[in-house]
Amino acid sequence: MTTSEELFEKAKTLIPGGVNSPVRAFRAVGGSPIFIKSAKGPYLYDEDGRQYIELINSWGPMILGHAFEPVEKAVRDAIQHSFSFGAPTRKEVEMAELITSMVPSVEKVRMVNSGTEATMAAIRVARGFTGRDKIIKFEGCYHGHGDSFLIAAGSGAMTMGVPDSPGVTKATAADTLTAPFNDLAAVEKLLDNNHNQVAAIILEPVVGNMGCVLPEPGFLEGVRSLCDQHGALLIFDEVMTGFRLAKGGAQERFGITPDLTTMGKIIGGGMPVGAYGGRAEIMNIVSPVGPVYQAGTLSGNPIAMSAGLAMLHHLNDHPEVYTRLEEIGTALVTGFQAGLQKVGLNYTINHIGSMFTLFMTDHAVSNFTEAKTCDLPLFGRYFHAMLKRGVYLAPSQFESLFLSVALTDALVAQIIQANEESLQEAM
Ligand code: PLP
């Protein structure tokens, strides 16, 4: 038995499924999860001393690679001044200033502790601002585990076969309307049938949580204009895409201005953080200025702010990071495509910047239904073949990969080689 296997056996007796977040349990791919001991740059190291090339990067935050020195130093410096004050700090002001300068649609921002908190707060604000109850989300999009979002949810919920979770009341579920991603006509119909009742449309502008799914040309523009016509707010959930697809996130990349934006992952540099923000007029409804209540003991935590600030300053000051991420993404996808061709498979790869997914299906994947056409047993075999070759992928077909700038050309070549061999082995 490996140390990871021993730990997992023990963990299962103490923690539901042995893990603190479902996808980590490897249920979708079979086998026992590897327990991570440390990480540096492009590598993860497990409890058994094995090294893996990172293609998840903590599901997004480690865009600069693990233990990136300026972030590490910022945390070391910060802990000398204690860990939490539950009172305002200079760093929160600096963080708000940096976020609002990098994401211009965000005029005011509130820090929270996770992406889930950010999206929960954002829809509360949208409801408070519009005086309406319903929201529209898209099938296969994941916005954290808030009750309102566990309706046709992607990511782990989709992987575990529980896109609609028991425990969410019927009344809550009834206020969440769903449409297929990339289907503007369906959105329009929902808005017409629920006239003056929809507070907000929330979406991942590029979906990461049913695998990587891109908006079709005109889709984001169409949703923006439907929101305007119907008096609903547009919420971009940029927990994954923020500071990754561009300095200003997907909204910069696609040139669409949402009313509210939710953020997480990268803004904490790997520490637990989320944030939501938007037009000042809307954010001023939040307590203590306005009546919409939202709070947090650890919100704006000084250690998390320090890590996040070091990360965001680096991204803000080094636009070449984004150029390099594009290069790495393109090189990997080109290599993966060549690998597919060599082994005679016509599978789909969706790609943008440093996010991509190899879908084990011949279908184009532009929504949840199409994502579900994948050959999941084949994905499981492929996943383990890659792991054996030292490449750590997301342990589910319904996730995007997240690249970091720590990947060198030599590592890219190694991953491409592993992909080809793994496809052969898995078939
Ligand atoms: N929104 C999106 C788009 C996400 O991808 C996630 C998590 O992966 C969340 C919200 C929830 O964030 P957290 O896991 O930090 O609660």
Short mmCIF file of C-alpha atoms and ligand atoms in Angstrom, two decimals:
data_model
loop_
_atom_site.label_atom_id
_atom_site.label_comp_id
_atom_site.label_asym_id
_atom_site.label_seq_id
_atom_site.Cartn_x
_atom_site.Cartn_y
_atom_site.Cartn_z
CA MET A 1 0.00 0.00 0.00
CA THR A 2 1.28 3.50 -0.77
CA THR A 3 1.25 6.20 1.90
CA SER A 4 -1.49 7.97 -0.07
CA GLU A 5 -3.60 4.81 -0.02
CA GLU A 6 -3.08 4.40 3.72
CA LEU A 7 -4.02 8.01 4.33
CA PHE A 8 -7.10 7.67 2.15
CA GLU A 9 -8.28 4.57 4.04
CA LYS A 10 -7.96 6.45 7.32
CA ALA A 11 -9.48 9.62 5.88
CA LYS A 12 -12.58 7.73 4.75
CA THR A 13 -13.31 6.79 8.37
CA LEU A 14 -13.08 10.43 9.46
CA ILE A 15 -14.12 12.67 6.57
CA PRO A 16 -17.08 12.04 4.22
CA GLY A 17 -15.55 10.20 1.25
CA GLY A 18 -12.12 10.91 2.73
CA VAL A 19 -11.97 14.37 1.19
CA ASN A 20 -12.96 17.95 1.88
CA SER A 21 -14.21 18.57 -1.66
CA PRO A 22 -15.86 15.73 -3.64
CA VAL A 23 -13.88 15.71 -6.91
CA ARG A 24 -10.67 15.07 -4.97
CA ALA A 25 -11.86 11.54 -4.14
CA PHE A 26 -11.16 10.27 -7.71
CA ARG A 27 -14.68 8.76 -7.79
CA ALA A 28 -15.08 9.64 -11.45
CA VAL A 29 -11.81 8.08 -12.54
CA GLY A 30 -11.53 5.24 -10.04
CA GLY A 31 -8.59 4.38 -7.83
CA SER A 32 -7.25 6.13 -4.81
CA PRO A 33 -6.39 9.84 -4.76
CA ILE A 34 -2.81 10.91 -4.32
CA PHE A 35 -2.17 12.90 -1.15
CA ILE A 36 -0.02 15.95 -1.80
CA LYS A 37 2.82 16.85 0.49
CA SER A 38 4.33 19.84 -1.26
CA ALA A 39 4.64 21.69 -4.52
CA LYS A 40 7.14 23.96 -6.21
CA GLY A 41 6.96 25.69 -9.58
CA PRO A 42 5.37 23.29 -12.10
CA TYR A 43 5.57 20.23 -9.83
CA LEU A 44 3.50 18.53 -7.17
CA TYR A 45 5.06 15.98 -4.80
CA ASP A 46 2.95 13.32 -3.13
CA GLU A 47 3.31 11.61 0.25
CA ASP A 48 5.22 8.79 -1.45
CA GLY A 49 7.79 11.18 -2.89
CA ARG A 50 6.49 11.00 -6.47
CA GLN A 51 6.69 14.06 -8.69
CA TYR A 52 3.89 15.19 -11.01
CA ILE A 53 3.65 17.98 -13.57
CA GLU A 54 0.80 20.25 -12.54
CA LEU A 55 -2.05 20.91 -14.96
CA ILE A 56 -4.68 21.85 -12.35
CA ASN A 57 -2.80 24.33 -10.20
CA SER A 58 -5.25 24.16 -7.31
CA TRP A 59 -8.09 24.59 -9.82
CA GLY A 60 -6.71 27.90 -10.98
CA PRO A 61 -4.99 30.00 -8.34
CA MET A 62 -1.40 28.92 -8.95
CA ILE A 63 -1.13 30.69 -12.31
CA LEU A 64 2.50 31.63 -11.56
CA GLY A 65 3.43 28.14 -10.40
CA HIS A 66 3.62 26.83 -6.85
CA ALA A 67 5.33 28.65 -4.02
CA PHE A 68 6.01 31.61 -6.28
CA GLU A 69 8.67 33.53 -4.43
CA PRO A 70 7.10 37.01 -4.16
CA VAL A 71 3.87 35.45 -2.86
CA GLU A 72 5.76 33.28 -0.40
CA LYS A 73 7.73 36.29 0.82
CA ALA A 74 4.59 38.40 1.20
CA VAL A 75 3.03 35.70 3.39
CA ARG A 76 6.19 35.32 5.48
CA ASP A 77 6.29 39.08 6.03
CA ALA A 78 2.59 39.25 6.86
CA ILE A 79 2.55 36.53 9.51
CA GLN A 80 4.94 38.53 11.63
CA HIS A 81 2.07 40.92 12.33
CA SER A 82 -0.44 38.24 13.48
CA PHE A 83 -3.01 36.37 11.46
CA SER A 84 -6.35 38.06 11.77
CA PHE A 85 -7.70 41.27 13.25
CA GLY A 86 -11.38 41.36 12.29
CA ALA A 87 -10.81 45.07 11.68
CA PRO A 88 -10.01 47.16 8.60
CA THR A 89 -6.46 47.09 7.23
CA ARG A 90 -4.40 49.03 4.70
CA LYS A 91 -4.02 45.90 2.60
CA GLU A 92 -7.76 45.65 1.99
CA VAL A 93 -7.74 49.16 0.58
CA GLU A 94 -4.77 48.30 -1.63
CA MET A 95 -6.53 45.14 -2.78
CA ALA A 96 -9.73 47.00 -3.64
CA GLU A 97 -7.71 49.63 -5.51
CA LEU A 98 -5.84 47.00 -7.50
CA ILE A 99 -8.93 44.95 -8.38
CA THR A 100 -10.91 48.01 -9.46
CA SER A 101 -8.02 49.19 -11.63
CA MET A 102 -7.54 45.79 -13.28
CA VAL A 103 -11.27 45.12 -13.76
CA PRO A 104 -12.83 48.47 -14.68
CA SER A 105 -16.46 47.30 -14.45
CA VAL A 106 -15.81 46.78 -10.75
CA GLU A 107 -16.06 50.21 -9.13
CA LYS A 108 -16.54 48.86 -5.62
CA VAL A 109 -15.61 45.46 -4.29
CA ARG A 110 -16.20 43.42 -1.13
CA MET A 111 -13.79 40.67 -0.07
CA VAL A 112 -15.13 37.31 1.13
CA ASN A 113 -13.53 33.94 1.80
CA SER A 114 -14.47 31.74 -1.16
CA GLY A 115 -16.01 31.79 -4.60
CA THR A 116 -19.16 30.28 -3.10
CA GLU A 117 -19.57 33.21 -0.74
CA ALA A 118 -18.97 35.63 -3.59
CA THR A 119 -21.72 34.21 -5.80
CA MET A 120 -24.18 33.86 -2.91
CA ALA A 121 -23.65 37.49 -2.01
CA ALA A 122 -23.82 38.66 -5.63
CA ILE A 123 -27.27 37.21 -6.21
CA ARG A 124 -28.49 38.59 -2.87
CA VAL A 125 -27.30 42.02 -3.99
CA ALA A 126 -28.95 41.58 -7.38
CA ARG A 127 -32.21 40.61 -5.68
CA GLY A 128 -31.99 43.51 -3.25
CA PHE A 129 -31.19 45.96 -6.03
CA THR A 130 -33.92 44.87 -8.45
CA GLY A 131 -36.56 43.82 -5.92
CA ARG A 132 -36.96 40.56 -7.88
CA ASP A 133 -36.52 36.96 -6.73
CA LYS A 134 -35.58 34.75 -9.69
CA ILE A 135 -32.22 34.16 -11.27
CA ILE A 136 -31.20 32.48 -14.50
CA LYS A 137 -28.19 30.19 -14.55
CA PHE A 138 -26.90 27.90 -17.26
CA GLU A 139 -26.94 24.10 -17.21
CA GLY A 140 -23.48 22.81 -16.37
CA CYS A 141 -22.20 26.09 -14.96
CA TYR A 142 -20.96 25.82 -11.38
CA HIS A 143 -21.11 28.79 -9.07
CA GLY A 144 -20.12 27.14 -5.80
CA HIS A 145 -22.33 25.20 -3.43
CA GLY A 146 -24.85 27.87 -2.46
CA ASP A 147 -28.41 26.47 -2.49
CA SER A 148 -29.54 28.61 -5.42
CA PHE A 149 -26.77 27.25 -7.64
CA LEU A 150 -27.12 23.52 -7.06
CA ILE A 151 -29.58 23.31 -9.90
CA ALA A 152 -28.20 21.68 -13.06
CA ALA A 153 -24.78 22.38 -11.56
CA GLY A 154 -21.49 21.48 -13.21
CA SER A 155 -18.11 20.57 -11.75
CA GLY A 156 -18.11 18.06 -8.87
CA ALA A 157 -21.91 18.12 -8.66
CA MET A 158 -22.08 16.99 -12.29
CA THR A 159 -19.24 14.50 -11.81
CA MET A 160 -20.94 12.92 -8.78
CA GLY A 161 -24.27 12.71 -10.62
CA VAL A 162 -26.01 15.19 -8.30
CA PRO A 163 -26.44 18.36 -10.37
CA ASP A 164 -29.60 19.00 -8.29
CA SER A 165 -28.69 18.42 -4.67
CA PRO A 166 -31.07 17.03 -2.06
CA GLY A 167 -31.25 19.52 0.79
CA VAL A 168 -32.10 22.46 -1.45
CA THR A 169 -35.72 23.40 -0.76
CA LYS A 170 -38.25 23.31 -3.57
CA ALA A 171 -38.93 26.99 -3.03
CA THR A 172 -35.25 27.88 -3.51
CA ALA A 173 -34.94 25.65 -6.55
CA ALA A 174 -38.05 27.24 -8.07
CA ASP A 175 -36.35 30.62 -8.09
CA THR A 176 -33.44 29.33 -10.19
CA LEU A 177 -34.34 29.10 -13.87
CA THR A 178 -31.96 27.25 -16.16
CA ALA A 179 -31.11 27.46 -19.83
CA PRO A 180 -28.61 25.60 -22.00
CA PHE A 181 -25.32 27.49 -22.37
CA ASN A 182 -25.01 29.25 -25.74
CA ASP A 183 -28.81 29.20 -26.23
CA LEU A 184 -29.99 32.80 -26.43
CA ALA A 185 -33.51 31.86 -27.54
CA ALA A 186 -33.97 29.81 -24.37
CA VAL A 187 -32.84 32.76 -22.25
CA GLU A 188 -35.22 35.08 -24.04
CA LYS A 189 -38.09 32.67 -23.48
CA LEU A 190 -37.34 32.43 -19.75
CA LEU A 191 -37.26 36.21 -19.47
CA ASP A 192 -40.54 36.56 -21.38
CA ASN A 193 -42.26 33.87 -19.31
CA ASN A 194 -41.04 35.42 -16.07
CA HIS A 195 -41.66 39.03 -16.94
CA ASN A 196 -40.19 41.47 -14.40
CA GLN A 197 -39.27 38.62 -12.06
CA VAL A 198 -35.66 37.91 -13.00
CA ALA A 199 -33.11 39.71 -10.82
CA ALA A 200 -30.02 38.48 -12.59
CA ILE A 201 -28.47 36.21 -15.13
CA ILE A 202 -25.31 34.60 -13.77
CA LEU A 203 -22.83 32.77 -15.95
CA GLU A 204 -19.25 31.71 -16.35
CA PRO A 205 -18.34 33.78 -19.43
CA VAL A 206 -16.09 30.89 -20.40
CA VAL A 207 -17.29 27.77 -18.63
CA GLY A 208 -14.66 25.76 -16.78
CA ASN A 209 -17.03 23.52 -14.91
CA MET A 210 -18.41 21.23 -17.61
CA GLY A 211 -14.96 21.08 -19.05
CA CYS A 212 -13.87 24.17 -20.93
CA VAL A 213 -16.77 25.52 -23.00
CA LEU A 214 -16.48 28.76 -24.93
CA PRO A 215 -19.24 31.25 -25.59
CA GLU A 216 -20.27 31.20 -29.23
CA PRO A 217 -19.85 34.49 -31.11
CA GLY A 218 -22.65 36.84 -30.09
CA PHE A 219 -23.76 34.83 -27.06
CA LEU A 220 -22.31 37.08 -24.34
CA GLU A 221 -23.39 40.19 -26.26
CA GLY A 222 -26.88 38.70 -26.58
CA VAL A 223 -27.14 37.94 -22.86
CA ARG A 224 -25.95 41.47 -22.08
CA SER A 225 -28.59 43.01 -24.26
CA LEU A 226 -31.37 40.71 -22.97
CA CYS A 227 -30.45 41.77 -19.43
CA ASP A 228 -30.73 45.41 -20.46
CA GLN A 229 -34.07 44.88 -22.18
CA HIS A 230 -35.54 43.07 -19.17
CA GLY A 231 -34.01 45.08 -16.33
CA ALA A 232 -32.02 42.11 -15.01
CA LEU A 233 -28.43 42.40 -13.82
CA LEU A 234 -25.69 40.53 -15.61
CA ILE A 235 -23.31 38.70 -13.25
CA PHE A 236 -20.08 37.34 -14.66
CA ASP A 237 -18.74 34.60 -12.43
CA GLU A 238 -15.04 35.08 -13.05
CA VAL A 239 -13.86 32.89 -10.19
CA MET A 240 -11.97 30.81 -12.77
CA THR A 241 -11.52 33.22 -15.66
CA GLY A 242 -10.68 36.34 -13.66
CA PHE A 243 -7.04 37.46 -13.97
CA ARG A 244 -6.45 34.32 -16.06
CA LEU A 245 -7.91 34.90 -19.52
CA ALA A 246 -6.58 38.45 -19.39
CA LYS A 247 -5.53 40.88 -16.70
CA GLY A 248 -9.16 42.05 -16.62
CA GLY A 249 -10.59 38.53 -17.02
CA ALA A 250 -13.04 37.24 -19.63
CA GLN A 251 -14.88 40.57 -19.64
CA GLU A 252 -11.74 42.27 -20.97
CA ARG A 253 -11.07 39.48 -23.44
CA PHE A 254 -14.60 39.53 -24.87
CA GLY A 255 -15.27 43.25 -24.38
CA ILE A 256 -18.49 42.79 -22.41
CA THR A 257 -19.29 44.81 -19.29
CA PRO A 258 -21.23 42.94 -16.61
CA ASP A 259 -23.07 44.69 -13.78
CA LEU A 260 -21.53 42.50 -11.11
CA THR A 261 -18.48 40.23 -11.10
CA THR A 262 -17.56 37.43 -8.75
CA MET A 263 -13.92 36.53 -8.23
CA GLY A 264 -11.81 34.08 -6.28
CA LYS A 265 -8.88 31.71 -6.73
CA ILE A 266 -6.09 33.89 -8.24
CA ILE A 267 -6.93 36.94 -6.09
CA GLY A 268 -5.91 34.96 -3.01
CA GLY A 269 -2.64 33.68 -4.43
CA GLY A 270 -3.68 30.23 -3.14
CA MET A 271 -5.16 31.43 0.16
CA PRO A 272 -8.93 31.13 0.76
CA VAL A 273 -10.43 34.26 -0.80
CA GLY A 274 -13.34 35.43 -2.89
CA ALA A 275 -14.71 38.82 -3.86
CA TYR A 276 -17.71 40.36 -5.52
CA GLY A 277 -18.01 43.80 -6.98
CA GLY A 278 -19.53 45.95 -9.65
CA ARG A 279 -21.01 49.35 -10.32
CA ALA A 280 -20.88 51.61 -7.26
CA GLU A 281 -24.60 52.31 -7.59
CA ILE A 282 -25.31 48.59 -7.13
CA MET A 283 -22.64 47.86 -4.51
CA ASN A 284 -23.86 50.75 -2.38
CA ILE A 285 -26.87 48.63 -1.51
CA VAL A 286 -24.57 46.45 0.62
CA SER A 287 -24.51 46.92 4.39
CA PRO A 288 -23.48 49.18 6.13
CA VAL A 289 -24.33 51.67 3.34
CA GLY A 290 -27.48 49.90 2.25
CA PRO A 291 -29.80 47.22 3.65
CA VAL A 292 -28.45 44.07 1.96
CA TYR A 293 -26.56 42.23 4.66
CA GLN A 294 -23.31 40.38 4.09
CA ALA A 295 -20.38 39.98 6.50
CA GLY A 296 -17.40 37.79 7.43
CA THR A 297 -15.14 37.33 10.47
CA LEU A 298 -12.15 36.45 8.31
CA SER A 299 -13.06 38.54 5.26
CA GLY A 300 -10.12 40.59 4.02
CA ASN A 301 -7.82 38.41 6.11
CA PRO A 302 -4.38 40.05 6.17
CA ILE A 303 -2.43 36.92 5.20
CA ALA A 304 -4.77 36.19 2.30
CA MET A 305 -4.66 39.84 1.20
CA SER A 306 -0.86 39.77 1.27
CA ALA A 307 -0.66 36.65 -0.88
CA GLY A 308 -3.29 37.97 -3.28
CA LEU A 309 -1.69 41.38 -3.56
CA ALA A 310 1.71 39.89 -4.41
CA MET A 311 0.04 37.76 -7.07
CA LEU A 312 -2.05 40.53 -8.61
CA HIS A 313 0.79 43.05 -8.56
CA HIS A 314 2.94 40.58 -10.44
CA LEU A 315 0.22 39.96 -13.04
CA ASN A 316 -0.47 43.67 -13.34
CA ASP A 317 3.19 44.54 -13.82
CA HIS A 318 4.10 41.63 -16.13
CA PRO A 319 1.82 41.49 -19.17
CA GLU A 320 4.29 39.01 -20.68
CA VAL A 321 2.79 36.41 -18.32
CA TYR A 322 -0.34 36.41 -20.47
CA THR A 323 1.64 36.16 -23.71
CA ARG A 324 3.52 33.18 -22.31
CA LEU A 325 0.31 31.51 -21.10
CA GLU A 326 -1.11 31.82 -24.62
CA GLU A 327 2.05 30.25 -26.06
CA ILE A 328 1.98 27.36 -23.61
CA GLY A 329 -1.74 26.77 -24.18
CA THR A 330 -1.39 26.81 -27.96
CA ALA A 331 1.67 24.53 -27.89
CA LEU A 332 -0.06 21.97 -25.68
CA VAL A 333 -3.29 21.96 -27.63
CA THR A 334 -1.46 21.69 -30.96
CA GLY A 335 0.52 18.77 -29.55
CA PHE A 336 -2.61 17.11 -28.14
CA GLN A 337 -4.36 17.47 -31.49
CA ALA A 338 -1.42 15.86 -33.26
CA GLY A 339 -1.54 13.05 -30.69
CA LEU A 340 -5.23 12.47 -31.33
CA GLN A 341 -4.61 12.33 -35.07
CA LYS A 342 -1.77 9.87 -34.67
CA VAL A 343 -3.90 7.44 -32.72
CA GLY A 344 -6.82 7.95 -35.09
CA LEU A 345 -9.22 9.74 -32.75
CA ASN A 346 -11.37 12.69 -33.70
CA TYR A 347 -12.04 14.00 -30.21
CA THR A 348 -12.84 17.59 -29.36
CA ILE A 349 -10.49 20.01 -27.67
CA ASN A 350 -11.93 23.29 -26.42
CA HIS A 351 -9.29 25.89 -25.72
CA ILE A 352 -8.83 29.48 -24.75
CA GLY A 353 -5.60 30.93 -23.37
CA SER A 354 -4.46 28.85 -20.41
CA MET A 355 -7.68 26.82 -20.09
CA PHE A 356 -8.51 23.74 -22.14
CA THR A 357 -10.27 20.38 -22.08
CA LEU A 358 -9.82 17.29 -24.18
CA PHE A 359 -13.34 15.89 -24.43
CA MET A 360 -13.54 12.17 -25.17
CA THR A 361 -16.23 12.68 -27.80
CA ASP A 362 -16.49 13.36 -31.54
CA HIS A 363 -19.21 15.95 -30.85
CA ALA A 364 -18.49 19.64 -30.70
CA VAL A 365 -19.04 20.67 -27.07
CA SER A 366 -20.88 23.94 -26.59
CA ASN A 367 -23.23 22.97 -23.76
CA PHE A 368 -23.99 20.52 -20.97
CA THR A 369 -25.83 17.98 -23.16
CA GLU A 370 -22.93 17.76 -25.57
CA ALA A 371 -20.38 17.50 -22.73
CA LYS A 372 -22.29 14.47 -21.49
CA THR A 373 -21.62 12.57 -24.73
CA CYS A 374 -18.06 11.88 -23.56
CA ASP A 375 -16.73 8.37 -23.06
CA LEU A 376 -16.19 8.55 -19.30
CA PRO A 377 -14.61 5.09 -18.79
CA LEU A 378 -12.09 6.00 -21.50
CA PHE A 379 -11.39 9.28 -19.70
CA GLY A 380 -10.74 7.35 -16.47
CA ARG A 381 -8.21 5.08 -18.18
CA TYR A 382 -6.56 8.05 -19.87
CA PHE A 383 -6.39 9.95 -16.57
CA HIS A 384 -4.56 7.09 -14.86
CA ALA A 385 -2.25 6.58 -17.82
CA MET A 386 -1.27 10.26 -17.59
CA LEU A 387 -0.84 10.02 -13.81
CA LYS A 388 1.43 7.02 -14.24
CA ARG A 389 3.53 9.18 -16.57
CA GLY A 390 3.74 11.91 -13.96
CA VAL A 391 1.11 14.29 -15.35
CA TYR A 392 -1.56 15.45 -12.89
CA LEU A 393 -4.87 16.19 -14.64
CA ALA A 394 -8.24 17.10 -13.17
CA PRO A 395 -9.75 13.77 -12.02
CA SER A 396 -12.94 14.38 -13.98
CA GLN A 397 -13.88 14.86 -17.62
CA PHE A 398 -16.04 17.82 -16.63
CA GLU A 399 -13.26 20.18 -15.63
CA SER A 400 -10.90 22.50 -17.43
CA LEU A 401 -7.16 22.26 -17.10
CA PHE A 402 -5.40 25.35 -15.75
CA LEU A 403 -1.90 26.11 -16.95
CA SER A 404 0.78 28.04 -15.16
CA VAL A 405 3.72 30.03 -16.50
CA ALA A 406 6.01 27.65 -14.63
CA LEU A 407 5.64 25.15 -17.51
CA THR A 408 8.81 25.14 -19.60
CA ASP A 409 8.99 24.13 -23.27
CA ALA A 410 10.66 20.88 -22.21
CA LEU A 411 7.76 20.09 -19.86
CA VAL A 412 5.25 20.93 -22.57
CA ALA A 413 6.98 18.42 -24.85
CA GLN A 414 6.95 15.84 -22.07
CA ILE A 415 3.20 16.32 -21.51
CA ILE A 416 2.49 16.02 -25.24
CA GLN A 417 4.42 12.76 -25.36
CA ALA A 418 2.59 11.47 -22.28
CA ASN A 419 -0.74 12.40 -23.88
CA GLU A 420 -0.04 10.39 -27.01
CA GLU A 421 1.11 7.34 -25.07
CA SER A 422 -1.82 7.61 -22.66
CA LEU A 423 -4.37 7.82 -25.45
CA GLN A 424 -2.84 4.66 -26.97
CA GLU A 425 -2.93 2.90 -23.64
CA ALA A 426 -6.48 3.98 -22.79
CA MET A 427 -8.08 2.97 -26.10
N1 PLP B 1 -17.64 29.92 -9.37
C1 PLP B 1 -16.89 29.25 -10.23
C2 PLP B 1 -16.92 29.61 -11.68
C3 PLP B 1 -16.06 28.22 -9.79
O1 PLP B 1 -15.31 27.56 -10.66
C4 PLP B 1 -16.04 27.92 -8.41
C5 PLP B 1 -15.20 26.84 -7.90
O2 PLP B 1 -14.54 26.14 -8.61
C6 PLP B 1 -16.85 28.66 -7.55
C7 PLP B 1 -17.64 29.66 -8.05
C8 PLP B 1 -16.85 28.37 -6.09
O3 PLP B 1 -15.65 28.76 -5.53
P1 PLP B 1 -15.14 28.10 -4.16
O4 PLP B 1 -14.82 26.68 -4.48
O5 PLP B 1 -13.96 28.93 -3.79
O6 PLP B 1 -16.25 28.22 -3.19
#
